[in-house]
Amino acid sequence: MVEYIFDSSYFSFNGVIYVQIDGAAMGNPASGTLAALVMDEVITISLRTLTFDVHFIKLYVDDTIFSIPKGKSDELLLKFNNVHHKLQFTIERESEATIPFLDILLIRNEDGTISTNWYTKPTSSGRMLNYRSQHPTSQKIATITNLMFRAIHLSDERFHRENELKITELLTKNNYPTTLVKRVLNQYKRKVLTDSAGSRGDERTRYYRFPYIQGLSENMSRALQQTNPSTRLAFYPLKCVSSLFSKIKDKTPDDLQSELIYKIPCKDCSRCYIGMTKQYLKNRVYQHRYDCRTINKDKNEKTALAAHHFNEDHNFDFENVTILEKEKNYKRRCIGEMVHISLNETVNLRTDVQNLSTIYHNILERYKRMIRS
């Protein structure tokens, strides 16, 4: 199975498919598991050949920390790099009785014990969720408490005050009001640090994803909690950081996309046909082309597209099919199709939108007037 995963790895670039000749593809679900297996094997082989004892070893993916006798780090690195010529490791040695590992700084005390402190790399930009960004206030408060949680639980008590000042400085640079930062930090220390058991919350509470639109989303959340106190809305932003970057992966051709809502314009009038499909778009378009053949003219059950073609003697522009929306969830796709039918001048049947709730009517009418103006 492992050989098959490696031998079948491929990627595409500029529309050309290439076989990956070495290693597992980045993003392959099996890559992480295979990497963990390889690291276990490398460590096992290396430890067998060492001339000294390892006092402790901690591993997280490819980050590993060892406690070994002084002056033996070169031998350790050599043993690891000799396991396989394509696997080469780097090493970082203890400096001034300290060494960073992941997000903590290990400190070797004079009595032989080890203390820890919250650690951030010197190259860290210090950027985080900006206070002026379009996110709910609850998420900004969570940013403060999460930083406090890391600073407290990853560090020895003697570093808590120092880390608190560090958090305040980081948040201030990201436009968080000082009064808010101090209030949240004090609340955290009172409610969390004094309560070792913590608060587990109401296990019956149910959360639902909801897009965040400043002003509207908060009102929706309050209205929902008034009718159903055990329900909460979990907000997500409409704009993500990934939207700011170019897409380097090859885009899937439109005709090979699926689970979508599409529009086919009529060549002879201003109307169009809107439909949805789970299959490849090219397959669904082929079915529409077939339905418009003369042999299907007297067919009893026709699609609205085929009926318009035969009744009005109009032809559809199958070469300019537009994808309006992609949606994997079937129920959401149905609602989306009805919304798009309501917003466009279509040949679709009235029954195609009969299941759309009337609560959308006023919103859709206002939106249609807005886009027309």
mmCIF file of C-alpha atoms in Angstrom:
data_model
loop_
_atom_site.group_PDB
_atom_site.id
_atom_site.type_symbol
_atom_site.label_atom_id
_atom_site.label_comp_id
_atom_site.label_asym_id
_atom_site.label_seq_id
_atom_site.Cartn_x
_atom_site.Cartn_y
_atom_site.Cartn_z
ATOM 1 C CA MET A 1 0.000 0.000 0.000
ATOM 2 C CA VAL A 2 2.839 2.387 0.867
ATOM 3 C CA GLU A 3 4.579 1.621 -2.426
ATOM 4 C CA TYR A 4 1.335 2.344 -4.272
ATOM 5 C CA ILE A 5 0.969 5.720 -2.508
ATOM 6 C CA PHE A 6 4.475 6.738 -3.562
ATOM 7 C CA ASP A 7 4.243 5.355 -7.100
ATOM 8 C CA SER A 8 0.860 7.010 -7.787
ATOM 9 C CA SER A 9 1.726 10.511 -6.544
ATOM 10 C CA TYR A 10 1.257 13.178 -9.191
ATOM 11 C CA PHE A 11 0.675 16.901 -9.617
ATOM 12 C CA SER A 12 -0.352 19.248 -12.405
ATOM 13 C CA PHE A 13 1.314 22.448 -13.595
ATOM 14 C CA ASN A 14 0.060 24.643 -16.444
ATOM 15 C CA GLY A 15 -2.394 21.938 -17.387
ATOM 16 C CA VAL A 16 0.258 19.205 -17.662
ATOM 17 C CA ILE A 17 0.208 16.218 -15.291
ATOM 18 C CA TYR A 18 3.576 15.125 -13.878
ATOM 19 C CA VAL A 19 4.504 11.990 -11.942
ATOM 20 C CA GLN A 20 6.282 12.752 -8.669
ATOM 21 C CA ILE A 21 9.462 10.691 -8.814
ATOM 22 C CA ASP A 22 10.467 11.035 -5.160
ATOM 23 C CA GLY A 23 8.588 11.279 -1.879
ATOM 24 C CA ALA A 24 4.906 11.796 -1.159
ATOM 25 C CA ALA A 25 3.024 14.752 -2.566
ATOM 26 C CA MET A 26 2.532 17.806 -0.373
ATOM 27 C CA GLY A 27 -1.061 17.757 0.817
ATOM 28 C CA ASN A 28 -1.368 13.991 0.422
ATOM 29 C CA PRO A 29 -3.395 12.762 3.450
ATOM 30 C CA ALA A 30 -0.935 9.886 3.891
ATOM 31 C CA SER A 31 2.181 12.098 3.946
ATOM 32 C CA GLY A 32 1.963 12.993 7.641
ATOM 33 C CA THR A 33 1.505 9.386 8.739
ATOM 34 C CA LEU A 34 4.363 8.206 6.531
ATOM 35 C CA ALA A 35 6.629 10.973 7.880
ATOM 36 C CA ALA A 36 5.907 9.878 11.458
ATOM 37 C CA LEU A 37 6.759 6.252 10.581
ATOM 38 C CA VAL A 38 10.003 7.319 8.921
ATOM 39 C CA MET A 39 11.036 9.435 11.917
ATOM 40 C CA ASP A 40 10.388 6.511 14.273
ATOM 41 C CA GLU A 41 12.588 4.299 12.107
ATOM 42 C CA VAL A 42 15.370 6.899 11.847
ATOM 43 C CA ILE A 43 15.416 7.427 15.618
ATOM 44 C CA THR A 44 15.413 3.677 16.326
ATOM 45 C CA ILE A 45 18.335 3.027 13.963
ATOM 46 C CA SER A 46 20.338 6.003 15.228
ATOM 47 C CA LEU A 47 19.932 5.210 18.928
ATOM 48 C CA ARG A 48 21.204 1.649 18.395
ATOM 49 C CA THR A 49 24.560 2.911 17.098
ATOM 50 C CA LEU A 50 25.276 5.642 19.654
ATOM 51 C CA THR A 51 28.198 5.164 22.052
ATOM 52 C CA PHE A 52 26.405 6.932 24.893
ATOM 53 C CA ASP A 53 23.046 6.884 26.682
ATOM 54 C CA VAL A 54 20.242 9.354 25.879
ATOM 55 C CA HIS A 55 18.667 10.611 29.111
ATOM 56 C CA PHE A 56 15.417 11.706 27.482
ATOM 57 C CA ILE A 57 13.982 12.286 24.027
ATOM 58 C CA LYS A 58 10.856 14.173 23.012
ATOM 59 C CA LEU A 59 9.488 14.133 19.474
ATOM 60 C CA TYR A 60 6.893 16.167 17.593
ATOM 61 C CA VAL A 61 6.843 15.343 13.846
ATOM 62 C CA ASP A 62 10.417 16.245 12.756
ATOM 63 C CA ASP A 63 11.262 18.438 15.768
ATOM 64 C CA THR A 64 13.170 16.363 18.302
ATOM 65 C CA ILE A 65 14.924 17.274 21.539
ATOM 66 C CA PHE A 66 17.570 15.116 23.260
ATOM 67 C CA SER A 67 19.359 15.211 26.565
ATOM 68 C CA ILE A 68 22.846 13.798 25.931
ATOM 69 C CA PRO A 69 26.325 14.039 27.514
ATOM 70 C CA LYS A 70 28.262 17.212 26.800
ATOM 71 C CA GLY A 71 30.390 17.115 23.665
ATOM 72 C CA LYS A 72 28.405 14.312 21.999
ATOM 73 C CA SER A 73 26.174 16.430 19.731
ATOM 74 C CA ASP A 74 28.420 15.986 16.665
ATOM 75 C CA GLU A 75 28.242 12.186 16.966
ATOM 76 C CA LEU A 76 24.449 12.378 17.334
ATOM 77 C CA LEU A 77 24.083 14.481 14.178
ATOM 78 C CA LEU A 78 26.401 12.182 12.218
ATOM 79 C CA LYS A 79 24.422 9.080 13.167
ATOM 80 C CA PHE A 80 21.143 10.659 12.084
ATOM 81 C CA ASN A 81 22.504 11.898 8.762
ATOM 82 C CA ASN A 82 24.021 8.491 7.961
ATOM 83 C CA VAL A 83 20.664 6.675 8.039
ATOM 84 C CA HIS A 84 19.732 7.804 4.506
ATOM 85 C CA HIS A 85 21.494 10.191 2.150
ATOM 86 C CA LYS A 86 18.206 11.971 1.315
ATOM 87 C CA LEU A 87 17.388 12.612 4.970
ATOM 88 C CA GLN A 88 19.675 15.298 6.366
ATOM 89 C CA PHE A 89 19.122 16.956 9.733
ATOM 90 C CA THR A 90 20.292 20.172 11.373
ATOM 91 C CA ILE A 91 21.055 20.637 15.035
ATOM 92 C CA GLU A 92 20.706 23.427 17.595
ATOM 93 C CA ARG A 93 22.732 23.214 20.773
ATOM 94 C CA GLU A 94 22.018 24.517 24.240
ATOM 95 C CA SER A 95 23.160 28.108 24.737
ATOM 96 C CA GLU A 96 23.481 29.731 28.159
ATOM 97 C CA ALA A 97 21.617 26.812 29.727
ATOM 98 C CA THR A 98 18.584 27.337 27.460
ATOM 99 C CA ILE A 99 17.233 25.812 24.257
ATOM 100 C CA PRO A 100 13.943 26.448 22.390
ATOM 101 C CA PHE A 101 11.659 23.560 21.461
ATOM 102 C CA LEU A 102 8.394 24.252 19.646
ATOM 103 C CA ASP A 103 6.681 27.103 21.570
ATOM 104 C CA ILE A 104 8.598 26.735 24.816
ATOM 105 C CA LEU A 105 12.051 27.659 26.045
ATOM 106 C CA LEU A 106 13.653 24.969 28.197
ATOM 107 C CA ILE A 107 15.857 26.343 30.971
ATOM 108 C CA ARG A 108 18.358 24.095 32.784
ATOM 109 C CA ASN A 109 18.546 25.144 36.416
ATOM 110 C CA GLU A 110 21.631 24.773 38.628
ATOM 111 C CA ASP A 111 19.988 22.026 40.676
ATOM 112 C CA GLY A 112 19.436 19.927 37.531
ATOM 113 C CA THR A 113 15.729 20.624 37.168
ATOM 114 C CA ILE A 114 14.195 22.094 34.020
ATOM 115 C CA SER A 115 11.916 25.133 33.871
ATOM 116 C CA THR A 116 9.953 26.319 30.858
ATOM 117 C CA ASN A 117 8.919 29.682 29.482
ATOM 118 C CA TRP A 118 6.622 30.715 26.631
ATOM 119 C CA TYR A 119 8.786 31.180 23.528
ATOM 120 C CA THR A 120 8.344 33.019 20.236
ATOM 121 C CA LYS A 121 10.910 32.935 17.466
ATOM 122 C CA PRO A 122 12.988 36.097 16.831
ATOM 123 C CA THR A 123 11.637 36.085 13.258
ATOM 124 C CA SER A 124 8.018 36.231 14.463
ATOM 125 C CA SER A 125 6.225 39.268 13.020
ATOM 126 C CA GLY A 126 3.897 39.537 16.012
ATOM 127 C CA ARG A 127 0.900 39.889 13.706
ATOM 128 C CA MET A 128 -2.416 38.443 14.783
ATOM 129 C CA LEU A 129 -6.122 39.180 14.424
ATOM 130 C CA ASN A 130 -6.224 42.969 14.221
ATOM 131 C CA TYR A 131 -8.729 44.745 16.430
ATOM 132 C CA ARG A 132 -9.952 46.828 13.477
ATOM 133 C CA SER A 133 -10.695 43.767 11.325
ATOM 134 C CA GLN A 134 -14.224 42.663 10.443
ATOM 135 C CA HIS A 135 -14.566 40.004 13.130
ATOM 136 C CA PRO A 136 -16.968 39.718 16.074
ATOM 137 C CA THR A 137 -15.783 41.131 19.378
ATOM 138 C CA SER A 138 -16.011 37.672 20.957
ATOM 139 C CA GLN A 139 -13.248 36.394 18.635
ATOM 140 C CA LYS A 140 -11.019 39.357 19.494
ATOM 141 C CA ILE A 141 -11.493 38.677 23.199
ATOM 142 C CA ALA A 142 -10.701 35.012 22.522
ATOM 143 C CA THR A 143 -7.423 36.124 20.913
ATOM 144 C CA ILE A 144 -6.435 37.816 24.179
ATOM 145 C CA THR A 145 -7.425 34.868 26.384
ATOM 146 C CA ASN A 146 -5.675 32.353 24.095
ATOM 147 C CA LEU A 147 -2.433 34.298 24.337
ATOM 148 C CA MET A 148 -2.813 34.432 28.101
ATOM 149 C CA PHE A 149 -3.512 30.701 28.238
ATOM 150 C CA ARG A 150 -0.314 29.912 26.316
ATOM 151 C CA ALA A 151 1.811 32.355 28.307
ATOM 152 C CA ILE A 152 0.604 30.968 31.634
ATOM 153 C CA HIS A 153 0.444 27.235 30.969
ATOM 154 C CA LEU A 154 3.697 27.003 29.018
ATOM 155 C CA SER A 155 5.792 28.907 31.519
ATOM 156 C CA ASP A 156 7.018 28.777 35.082
ATOM 157 C CA GLU A 157 5.261 31.065 37.549
ATOM 158 C CA ARG A 158 8.217 33.417 37.817
ATOM 159 C CA PHE A 159 7.750 34.380 34.141
ATOM 160 C CA HIS A 160 4.007 35.129 34.324
ATOM 161 C CA ARG A 161 4.330 38.871 34.919
ATOM 162 C CA GLU A 162 6.940 39.235 32.175
ATOM 163 C CA ASN A 163 4.704 37.354 29.716
ATOM 164 C CA GLU A 164 1.697 39.460 30.656
ATOM 165 C CA LEU A 165 3.619 42.607 29.674
ATOM 166 C CA LYS A 166 4.705 40.888 26.442
ATOM 167 C CA ILE A 167 1.079 40.079 25.582
ATOM 168 C CA THR A 168 0.013 43.665 26.251
ATOM 169 C CA GLU A 169 2.727 44.972 23.943
ATOM 170 C CA LEU A 170 1.811 42.523 21.152
ATOM 171 C CA LEU A 171 -1.873 43.351 21.345
ATOM 172 C CA THR A 172 -1.252 47.112 21.454
ATOM 173 C CA LYS A 173 0.726 46.839 18.203
ATOM 174 C CA ASN A 174 -2.332 45.143 16.701
ATOM 175 C CA ASN A 175 -4.571 48.097 17.711
ATOM 176 C CA TYR A 176 -6.221 46.482 20.749
ATOM 177 C CA PRO A 177 -7.347 49.116 23.294
ATOM 178 C CA THR A 178 -5.222 48.968 26.418
ATOM 179 C CA THR A 179 -8.283 49.140 28.674
ATOM 180 C CA LEU A 180 -9.828 46.101 26.960
ATOM 181 C CA VAL A 181 -6.590 44.125 27.193
ATOM 182 C CA LYS A 182 -6.174 44.839 30.896
ATOM 183 C CA ARG A 183 -9.810 44.003 31.664
ATOM 184 C CA VAL A 184 -9.701 40.656 29.814
ATOM 185 C CA LEU A 185 -6.341 39.698 31.347
ATOM 186 C CA ASN A 186 -7.618 40.459 34.849
ATOM 187 C CA GLN A 187 -10.816 38.487 34.230
ATOM 188 C CA TYR A 188 -8.744 35.559 33.000
ATOM 189 C CA LYS A 189 -6.570 35.559 36.088
ATOM 190 C CA ARG A 190 -9.586 35.781 38.412
ATOM 191 C CA LYS A 191 -11.804 33.191 36.741
ATOM 192 C CA VAL A 192 -9.311 30.698 35.324
ATOM 193 C CA LEU A 193 -6.223 30.779 37.501
ATOM 194 C CA THR A 194 -8.291 30.542 40.690
ATOM 195 C CA ASP A 195 -10.429 27.709 39.304
ATOM 196 C CA SER A 196 -8.299 24.645 38.608
ATOM 197 C CA ALA A 197 -11.311 22.667 37.460
ATOM 198 C CA GLY A 198 -12.299 25.304 34.924
ATOM 199 C CA SER A 199 -15.687 25.717 33.320
ATOM 200 C CA ARG A 200 -16.899 22.987 31.030
ATOM 201 C CA GLY A 201 -19.887 24.964 29.820
ATOM 202 C CA ASP A 202 -23.283 23.684 28.839
ATOM 203 C CA GLU A 203 -22.858 20.428 26.955
ATOM 204 C CA ARG A 204 -26.337 20.804 25.464
ATOM 205 C CA THR A 205 -25.431 24.001 23.615
ATOM 206 C CA ARG A 206 -25.462 23.576 19.837
ATOM 207 C CA TYR A 207 -23.413 25.753 17.498
ATOM 208 C CA TYR A 208 -24.125 26.666 13.873
ATOM 209 C CA ARG A 209 -21.774 28.332 11.384
ATOM 210 C CA PHE A 210 -22.919 31.777 10.285
ATOM 211 C CA PRO A 211 -21.168 34.407 8.132
ATOM 212 C CA TYR A 212 -20.066 37.512 10.000
ATOM 213 C CA ILE A 213 -21.503 40.818 8.773
ATOM 214 C CA GLN A 214 -20.944 43.594 11.292
ATOM 215 C CA GLY A 215 -24.213 44.674 12.885
ATOM 216 C CA LEU A 216 -26.407 42.062 11.190
ATOM 217 C CA SER A 217 -24.759 38.950 12.642
ATOM 218 C CA GLU A 218 -24.923 40.220 16.248
ATOM 219 C CA ASN A 219 -28.631 40.985 15.857
ATOM 220 C CA MET A 220 -29.272 37.538 14.388
ATOM 221 C CA SER A 221 -27.435 35.930 17.304
ATOM 222 C CA ARG A 222 -29.441 37.851 19.923
ATOM 223 C CA ALA A 223 -32.750 37.081 18.197
ATOM 224 C CA LEU A 224 -31.868 33.384 17.999
ATOM 225 C CA GLN A 225 -30.894 33.151 21.665
ATOM 226 C CA GLN A 226 -34.161 34.771 22.713
ATOM 227 C CA THR A 227 -36.141 32.019 20.991
ATOM 228 C CA ASN A 228 -33.699 29.167 21.687
ATOM 229 C CA PRO A 229 -31.237 29.847 24.537
ATOM 230 C CA SER A 230 -29.309 26.607 23.929
ATOM 231 C CA THR A 231 -28.350 27.621 20.380
ATOM 232 C CA ARG A 232 -25.316 29.702 19.441
ATOM 233 C CA LEU A 233 -23.975 31.088 16.189
ATOM 234 C CA ALA A 234 -20.300 30.500 15.399
ATOM 235 C CA PHE A 235 -19.240 33.328 13.094
ATOM 236 C CA TYR A 236 -16.784 32.991 10.224
ATOM 237 C CA PRO A 237 -15.393 35.809 8.031
ATOM 238 C CA LEU A 238 -16.443 36.239 4.413
ATOM 239 C CA LYS A 239 -12.916 37.353 3.530
ATOM 240 C CA CYS A 240 -9.933 35.200 4.499
ATOM 241 C CA VAL A 241 -6.196 35.805 4.250
ATOM 242 C CA SER A 242 -6.012 33.174 1.490
ATOM 243 C CA SER A 243 -8.156 35.389 -0.737
ATOM 244 C CA LEU A 244 -5.317 37.937 -0.850
ATOM 245 C CA PHE A 245 -2.877 35.529 -2.465
ATOM 246 C CA SER A 246 -2.754 34.227 -6.009
ATOM 247 C CA LYS A 247 -3.817 30.649 -6.622
ATOM 248 C CA ILE A 248 -0.787 28.660 -7.735
ATOM 249 C CA LYS A 249 -2.630 25.398 -8.270
ATOM 250 C CA ASP A 250 -4.080 24.654 -11.685
ATOM 251 C CA LYS A 251 -7.770 25.512 -11.803
ATOM 252 C CA THR A 252 -10.157 22.676 -12.582
ATOM 253 C CA PRO A 253 -11.806 23.353 -15.984
ATOM 254 C CA ASP A 254 -15.408 24.495 -15.681
ATOM 255 C CA ASP A 255 -16.769 21.500 -17.583
ATOM 256 C CA LEU A 256 -15.076 19.128 -15.091
ATOM 257 C CA GLN A 257 -16.512 20.818 -11.999
ATOM 258 C CA SER A 258 -19.462 19.336 -10.109
ATOM 259 C CA GLU A 259 -21.928 20.081 -7.289
ATOM 260 C CA LEU A 260 -22.838 23.480 -8.671
ATOM 261 C CA ILE A 261 -25.538 25.840 -9.927
ATOM 262 C CA TYR A 262 -25.243 26.910 -13.567
ATOM 263 C CA LYS A 263 -26.840 29.281 -16.097
ATOM 264 C CA ILE A 264 -27.374 28.677 -19.826
ATOM 265 C CA PRO A 265 -28.370 31.795 -21.837
ATOM 266 C CA CYS A 266 -30.860 31.719 -24.700
ATOM 267 C CA LYS A 267 -29.445 32.904 -28.031
ATOM 268 C CA ASP A 268 -32.737 34.304 -29.290
ATOM 269 C CA CYS A 269 -34.072 36.199 -26.257
ATOM 270 C CA SER A 270 -32.910 37.740 -22.972
ATOM 271 C CA ARG A 271 -34.027 34.804 -20.854
ATOM 272 C CA CYS A 272 -31.888 31.966 -19.511
ATOM 273 C CA TYR A 273 -32.171 28.578 -17.888
ATOM 274 C CA ILE A 274 -30.824 27.960 -14.379
ATOM 275 C CA GLY A 275 -30.227 24.503 -13.015
ATOM 276 C CA MET A 276 -28.095 22.557 -10.582
ATOM 277 C CA THR A 277 -26.185 19.318 -10.848
ATOM 278 C CA LYS A 278 -24.111 16.930 -8.769
ATOM 279 C CA GLN A 279 -22.322 15.453 -11.777
ATOM 280 C CA TYR A 280 -19.714 16.996 -14.064
ATOM 281 C CA LEU A 281 -21.031 20.121 -15.768
ATOM 282 C CA LYS A 282 -20.114 18.768 -19.217
ATOM 283 C CA ASN A 283 -22.284 15.697 -18.629
ATOM 284 C CA ARG A 284 -25.269 17.801 -17.579
ATOM 285 C CA VAL A 285 -24.854 20.110 -20.595
ATOM 286 C CA TYR A 286 -24.710 17.059 -22.882
ATOM 287 C CA GLN A 287 -28.048 15.911 -21.427
ATOM 288 C CA HIS A 288 -29.571 19.321 -22.216
ATOM 289 C CA ARG A 289 -28.212 19.149 -25.775
ATOM 290 C CA TYR A 290 -29.743 15.693 -26.157
ATOM 291 C CA ASP A 291 -33.121 16.881 -24.808
ATOM 292 C CA CYS A 292 -33.186 19.541 -27.554
ATOM 293 C CA ARG A 293 -32.917 17.000 -30.375
ATOM 294 C CA THR A 294 -35.900 16.649 -32.692
ATOM 295 C CA ILE A 295 -36.549 13.065 -31.598
ATOM 296 C CA ASN A 296 -37.512 14.403 -28.147
ATOM 297 C CA LYS A 297 -40.006 17.012 -29.408
ATOM 298 C CA ASP A 298 -43.087 14.958 -28.499
ATOM 299 C CA LYS A 299 -41.676 13.744 -25.217
ATOM 300 C CA ASN A 300 -44.223 14.271 -22.410
ATOM 301 C CA GLU A 301 -41.859 15.187 -19.573
ATOM 302 C CA LYS A 302 -39.497 17.918 -20.765
ATOM 303 C CA THR A 303 -37.189 20.191 -18.837
ATOM 304 C CA ALA A 304 -38.057 23.886 -18.894
ATOM 305 C CA LEU A 305 -35.058 24.391 -21.178
ATOM 306 C CA ALA A 306 -36.261 21.829 -23.727
ATOM 307 C CA ALA A 307 -39.835 23.148 -23.549
ATOM 308 C CA HIS A 308 -38.656 26.687 -24.328
ATOM 309 C CA HIS A 309 -36.537 25.380 -27.221
ATOM 310 C CA PHE A 310 -39.432 23.568 -28.908
ATOM 311 C CA ASN A 311 -42.274 25.971 -28.025
ATOM 312 C CA GLU A 312 -40.469 29.184 -29.012
ATOM 313 C CA ASP A 313 -38.112 27.690 -31.605
ATOM 314 C CA HIS A 314 -35.211 29.240 -29.683
ATOM 315 C CA ASN A 315 -31.708 27.870 -29.299
ATOM 316 C CA PHE A 316 -29.558 27.918 -26.183
ATOM 317 C CA ASP A 317 -25.915 28.968 -26.069
ATOM 318 C CA PHE A 318 -24.358 25.776 -24.748
ATOM 319 C CA GLU A 319 -20.853 27.116 -25.423
ATOM 320 C CA ASN A 320 -21.239 29.895 -22.827
ATOM 321 C CA VAL A 321 -22.509 28.097 -19.746
ATOM 322 C CA THR A 322 -21.785 30.033 -16.530
ATOM 323 C CA ILE A 323 -21.172 28.575 -13.080
ATOM 324 C CA LEU A 324 -23.125 30.718 -10.617
ATOM 325 C CA GLU A 325 -22.254 28.952 -7.388
ATOM 326 C CA LYS A 326 -20.564 25.830 -6.018
ATOM 327 C CA GLU A 327 -22.217 24.066 -3.096
ATOM 328 C CA LYS A 328 -21.643 20.502 -1.875
ATOM 329 C CA ASN A 329 -24.650 20.393 0.449
ATOM 330 C CA TYR A 330 -27.749 19.316 -1.496
ATOM 331 C CA LYS A 331 -30.303 21.323 0.512
ATOM 332 C CA ARG A 332 -28.215 24.499 0.295
ATOM 333 C CA ARG A 333 -27.765 23.890 -3.423
ATOM 334 C CA CYS A 334 -31.538 23.654 -3.830
ATOM 335 C CA ILE A 335 -32.055 26.952 -1.995
ATOM 336 C CA GLY A 336 -29.288 28.583 -4.026
ATOM 337 C CA GLU A 337 -30.873 27.447 -7.282
ATOM 338 C CA MET A 338 -34.250 28.913 -6.296
ATOM 339 C CA VAL A 339 -32.614 32.199 -5.267
ATOM 340 C CA HIS A 340 -30.814 32.519 -8.618
ATOM 341 C CA ILE A 341 -34.019 31.690 -10.507
ATOM 342 C CA SER A 342 -35.791 34.455 -8.574
ATOM 343 C CA LEU A 343 -33.036 36.975 -9.374
ATOM 344 C CA ASN A 344 -32.890 36.295 -13.119
ATOM 345 C CA GLU A 345 -35.266 36.380 -16.062
ATOM 346 C CA THR A 346 -35.518 32.666 -16.703
ATOM 347 C CA VAL A 347 -37.456 30.053 -18.646
ATOM 348 C CA ASN A 348 -37.723 27.909 -15.524
ATOM 349 C CA LEU A 349 -41.118 26.682 -14.382
ATOM 350 C CA ARG A 350 -42.935 28.334 -11.509
ATOM 351 C CA THR A 351 -42.809 25.042 -9.622
ATOM 352 C CA ASP A 352 -39.025 25.355 -9.577
ATOM 353 C CA VAL A 353 -39.254 28.037 -6.864
ATOM 354 C CA GLN A 354 -42.403 26.995 -5.028
ATOM 355 C CA ASN A 355 -40.374 25.645 -2.087
ATOM 356 C CA LEU A 356 -38.529 28.934 -1.515
ATOM 357 C CA SER A 357 -39.678 30.476 1.754
ATOM 358 C CA THR A 358 -41.597 33.734 1.468
ATOM 359 C CA ILE A 359 -39.246 35.347 4.004
ATOM 360 C CA TYR A 360 -36.746 35.763 1.149
ATOM 361 C CA HIS A 361 -39.194 37.650 -1.084
ATOM 362 C CA ASN A 362 -38.628 41.203 0.178
ATOM 363 C CA ILE A 363 -34.859 40.760 0.378
ATOM 364 C CA LEU A 364 -34.653 39.398 -3.187
ATOM 365 C CA GLU A 365 -36.879 42.160 -4.547
ATOM 366 C CA ARG A 366 -34.722 44.831 -2.925
ATOM 367 C CA TYR A 367 -31.583 43.191 -4.268
ATOM 368 C CA LYS A 368 -33.009 42.992 -7.812
ATOM 369 C CA ARG A 369 -33.876 46.690 -7.740
ATOM 370 C CA MET A 370 -30.382 47.484 -6.477
ATOM 371 C CA ILE A 371 -28.532 45.572 -9.230
ATOM 372 C CA ARG A 372 -30.810 46.986 -11.936
ATOM 373 C CA SER A 373 -30.148 50.546 -10.834
#
